[in-house]
Short mmCIF file of C-alpha atoms in Angstrom, two decimals:
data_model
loop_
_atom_site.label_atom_id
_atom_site.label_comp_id
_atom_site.label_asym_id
_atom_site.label_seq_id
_atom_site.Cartn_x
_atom_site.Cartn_y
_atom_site.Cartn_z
CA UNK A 1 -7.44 15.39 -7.56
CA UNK A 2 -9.45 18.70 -8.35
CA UNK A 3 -9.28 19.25 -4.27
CA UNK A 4 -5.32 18.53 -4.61
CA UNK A 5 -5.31 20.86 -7.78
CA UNK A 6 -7.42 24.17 -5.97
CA UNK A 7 -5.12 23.42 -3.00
CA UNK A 8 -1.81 23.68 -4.31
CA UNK A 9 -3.51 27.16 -6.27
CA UNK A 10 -4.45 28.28 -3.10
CA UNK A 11 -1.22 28.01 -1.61
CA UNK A 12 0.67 29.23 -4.35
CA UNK A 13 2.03 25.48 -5.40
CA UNK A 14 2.15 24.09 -8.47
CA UNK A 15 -0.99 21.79 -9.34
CA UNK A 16 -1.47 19.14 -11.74
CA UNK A 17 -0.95 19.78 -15.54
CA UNK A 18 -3.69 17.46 -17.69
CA UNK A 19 -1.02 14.85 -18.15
CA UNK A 20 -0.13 14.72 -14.39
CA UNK A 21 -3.73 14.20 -13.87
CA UNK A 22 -4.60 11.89 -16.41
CA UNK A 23 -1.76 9.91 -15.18
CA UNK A 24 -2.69 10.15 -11.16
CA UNK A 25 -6.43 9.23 -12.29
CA UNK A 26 -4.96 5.98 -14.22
CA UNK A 27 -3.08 5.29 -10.76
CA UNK A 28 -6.11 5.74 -8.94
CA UNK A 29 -8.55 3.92 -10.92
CA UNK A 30 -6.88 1.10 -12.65
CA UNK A 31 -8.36 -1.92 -11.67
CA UNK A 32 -5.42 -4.06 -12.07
CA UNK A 33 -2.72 -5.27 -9.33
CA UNK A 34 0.05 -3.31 -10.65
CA UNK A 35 0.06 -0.34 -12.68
CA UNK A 36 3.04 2.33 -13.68
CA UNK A 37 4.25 5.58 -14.30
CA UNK A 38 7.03 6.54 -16.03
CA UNK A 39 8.77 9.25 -17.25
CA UNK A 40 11.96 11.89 -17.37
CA UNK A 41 13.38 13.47 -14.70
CA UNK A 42 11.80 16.62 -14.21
CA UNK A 43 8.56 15.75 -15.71
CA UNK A 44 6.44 16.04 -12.25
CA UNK A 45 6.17 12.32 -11.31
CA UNK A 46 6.80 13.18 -7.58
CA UNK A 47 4.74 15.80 -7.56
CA UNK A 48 2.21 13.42 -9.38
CA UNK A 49 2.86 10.87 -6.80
CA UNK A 50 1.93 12.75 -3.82
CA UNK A 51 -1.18 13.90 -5.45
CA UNK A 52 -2.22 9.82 -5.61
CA UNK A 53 -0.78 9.31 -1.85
CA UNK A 54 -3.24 11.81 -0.41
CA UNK A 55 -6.06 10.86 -2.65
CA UNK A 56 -5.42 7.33 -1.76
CA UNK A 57 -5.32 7.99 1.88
CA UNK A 58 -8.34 10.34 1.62
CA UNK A 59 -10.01 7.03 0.61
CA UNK A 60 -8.48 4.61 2.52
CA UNK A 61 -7.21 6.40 5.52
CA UNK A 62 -4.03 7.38 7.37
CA UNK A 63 -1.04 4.79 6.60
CA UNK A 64 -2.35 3.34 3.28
CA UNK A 65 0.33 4.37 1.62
CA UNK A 66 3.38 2.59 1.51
CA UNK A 67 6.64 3.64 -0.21
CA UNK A 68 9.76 1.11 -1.60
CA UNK A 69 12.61 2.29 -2.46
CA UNK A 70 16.22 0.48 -2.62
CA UNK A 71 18.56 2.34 -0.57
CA UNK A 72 18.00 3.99 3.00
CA UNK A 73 18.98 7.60 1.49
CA UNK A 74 15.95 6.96 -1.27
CA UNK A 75 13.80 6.31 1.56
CA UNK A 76 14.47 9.35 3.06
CA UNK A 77 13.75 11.57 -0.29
CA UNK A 78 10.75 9.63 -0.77
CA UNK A 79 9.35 9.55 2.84
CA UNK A 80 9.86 13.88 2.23
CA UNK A 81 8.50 14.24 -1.19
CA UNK A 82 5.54 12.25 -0.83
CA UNK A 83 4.67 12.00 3.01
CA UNK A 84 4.33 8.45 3.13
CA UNK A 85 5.74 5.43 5.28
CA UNK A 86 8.81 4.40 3.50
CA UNK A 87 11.02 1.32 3.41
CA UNK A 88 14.03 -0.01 1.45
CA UNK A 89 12.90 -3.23 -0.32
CA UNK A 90 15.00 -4.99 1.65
CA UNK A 91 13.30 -4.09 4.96
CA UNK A 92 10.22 -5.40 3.84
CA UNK A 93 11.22 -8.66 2.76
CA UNK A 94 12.87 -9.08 6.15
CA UNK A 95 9.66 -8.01 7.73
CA UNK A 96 6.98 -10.38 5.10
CA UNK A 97 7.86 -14.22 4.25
CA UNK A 98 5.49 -14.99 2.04
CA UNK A 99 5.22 -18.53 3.37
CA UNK A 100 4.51 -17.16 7.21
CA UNK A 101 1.75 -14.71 5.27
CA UNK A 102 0.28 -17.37 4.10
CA UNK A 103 -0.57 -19.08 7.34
CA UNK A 104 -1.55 -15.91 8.36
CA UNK A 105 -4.28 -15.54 6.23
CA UNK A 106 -5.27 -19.25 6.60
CA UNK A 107 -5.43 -18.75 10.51
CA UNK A 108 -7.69 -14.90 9.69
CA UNK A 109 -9.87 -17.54 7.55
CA UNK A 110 -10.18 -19.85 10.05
CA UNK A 111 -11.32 -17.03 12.78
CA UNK A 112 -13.44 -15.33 10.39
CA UNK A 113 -15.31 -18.94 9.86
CA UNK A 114 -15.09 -19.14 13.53
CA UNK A 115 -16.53 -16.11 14.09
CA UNK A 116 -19.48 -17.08 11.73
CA UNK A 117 -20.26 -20.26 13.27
CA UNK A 118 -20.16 -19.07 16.68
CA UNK A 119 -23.84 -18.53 18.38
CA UNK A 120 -22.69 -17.60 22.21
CA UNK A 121 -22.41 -13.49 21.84
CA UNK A 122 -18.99 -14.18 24.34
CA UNK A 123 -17.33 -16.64 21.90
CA UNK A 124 -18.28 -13.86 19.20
CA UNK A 125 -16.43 -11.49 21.18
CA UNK A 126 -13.60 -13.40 21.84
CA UNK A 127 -12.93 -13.95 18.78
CA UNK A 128 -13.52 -10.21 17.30
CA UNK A 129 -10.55 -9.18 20.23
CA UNK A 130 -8.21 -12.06 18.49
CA UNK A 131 -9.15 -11.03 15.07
CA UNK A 132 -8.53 -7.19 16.05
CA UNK A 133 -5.24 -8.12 17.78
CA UNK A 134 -4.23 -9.45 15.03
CA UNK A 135 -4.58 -6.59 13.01
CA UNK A 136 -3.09 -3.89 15.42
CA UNK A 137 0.28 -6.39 16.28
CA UNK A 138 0.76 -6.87 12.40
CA UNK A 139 1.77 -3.11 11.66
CA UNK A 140 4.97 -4.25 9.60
CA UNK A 141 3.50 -5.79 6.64
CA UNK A 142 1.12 -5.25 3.62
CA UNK A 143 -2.57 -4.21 4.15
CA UNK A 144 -6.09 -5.08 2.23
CA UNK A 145 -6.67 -1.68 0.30
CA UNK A 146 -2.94 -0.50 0.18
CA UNK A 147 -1.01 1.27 -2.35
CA UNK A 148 2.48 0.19 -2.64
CA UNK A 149 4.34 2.89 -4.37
CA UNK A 150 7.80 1.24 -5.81
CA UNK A 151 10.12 4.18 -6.99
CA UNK A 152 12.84 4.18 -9.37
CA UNK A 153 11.24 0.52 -9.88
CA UNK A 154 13.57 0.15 -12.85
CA UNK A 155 16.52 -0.10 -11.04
CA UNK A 156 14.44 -2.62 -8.78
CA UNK A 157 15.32 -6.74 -9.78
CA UNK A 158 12.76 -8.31 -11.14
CA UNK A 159 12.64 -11.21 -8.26
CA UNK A 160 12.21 -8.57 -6.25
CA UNK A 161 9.12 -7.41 -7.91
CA UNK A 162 7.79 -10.24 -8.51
CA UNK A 163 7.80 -10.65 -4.94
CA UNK A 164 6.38 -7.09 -3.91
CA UNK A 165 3.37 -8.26 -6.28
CA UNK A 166 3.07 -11.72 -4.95
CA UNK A 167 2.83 -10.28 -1.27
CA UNK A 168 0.36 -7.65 -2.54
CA UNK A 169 -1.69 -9.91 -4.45
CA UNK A 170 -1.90 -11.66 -1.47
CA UNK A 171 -2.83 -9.08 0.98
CA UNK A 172 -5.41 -7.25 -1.23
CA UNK A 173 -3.10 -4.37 -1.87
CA UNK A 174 -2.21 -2.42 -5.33
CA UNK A 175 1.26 -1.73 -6.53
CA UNK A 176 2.51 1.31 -8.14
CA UNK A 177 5.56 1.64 -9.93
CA UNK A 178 7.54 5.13 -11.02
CA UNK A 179 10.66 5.99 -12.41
#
């Protein structure tokens, strides 16, 4: 955030004010699978929320990031503001049933137990390439280490959150919710 901050100075932007970066640092470091901001319009939360994208994917790396919004023109203004993947809500749930997840991380169990037990160095391999396969196929759905930012996540139903949470709670991921 202080690299964000001397940036935006350099460049003549606008960096964090102490509550922008109290609250990005709360994104950032809280623990817990879901956390929020919220506040008025106009108060910087966009501003404050591409601060926590890059920081994020200075940490965890390109395409960590993941924005939700609930209409297609939403996406868009996120996808701009923050310079993140974006996706209506709807898209994602098309793209994650939890129940197929599921299996999927059963089978990535199963591998990784494989993968432990296995004493030929070509059955190891073998199995790395399936693991890694896996991995680079599955490019539509949540990520261990992922921040899921949900905007405007009051106008968002709560099944629908609860779901977001259930599929990040699954996949390792953190949820972030704005508005």
């Amino acid at each position: 955030l202080d690299r964000w901050n001397e940036r935006m100075k350099a460049q003549g932007g606008y960096p964090l004010a102490p509550d922008q970066q109290r609250a990005a640092a709360y994104a950032l470091e809280n623990p817990r699978l879901v956390s929020s901001i919220i506040g008025p319009a106009g108060t910087g939360k966009t501003t404050t929320m591409k601060a926590v994208a890059e920081a994020w994917q200075a940490r965890y790396g390109a395409g960590s990031v993941l924005g939700l919004a609930t209409s297609h023109k939403a996406v868009e203004e996120l996808r701009n503001s923050i310079g993140c993947d974006s996706k209506t809500i709807a898209m994602l749930m098309a793209l994650n049933d939890p129940e197929r997840i599921k299996a999927e991380i059963q089978q990535e169990g199963r591998l990784q137990q494989q993968l432990r037990n296995a004493s030929n160095p070509l059955e190891r391999l073998f199995i790395r390439t399936r693991i890694a396969t896996r991995h680079i196929t599955d490019s539509s759905t949540i990520r261990p280490n992922q921040l899921i930012i949900v905007d405007e996540a009051g106008m968002v139903d709560s099944r629908n959150l609860q779901w977001i949470t259930r599929l990040a709670e699954m996949r390792g991921a953190k949820v972030l919710l704005t508005g």
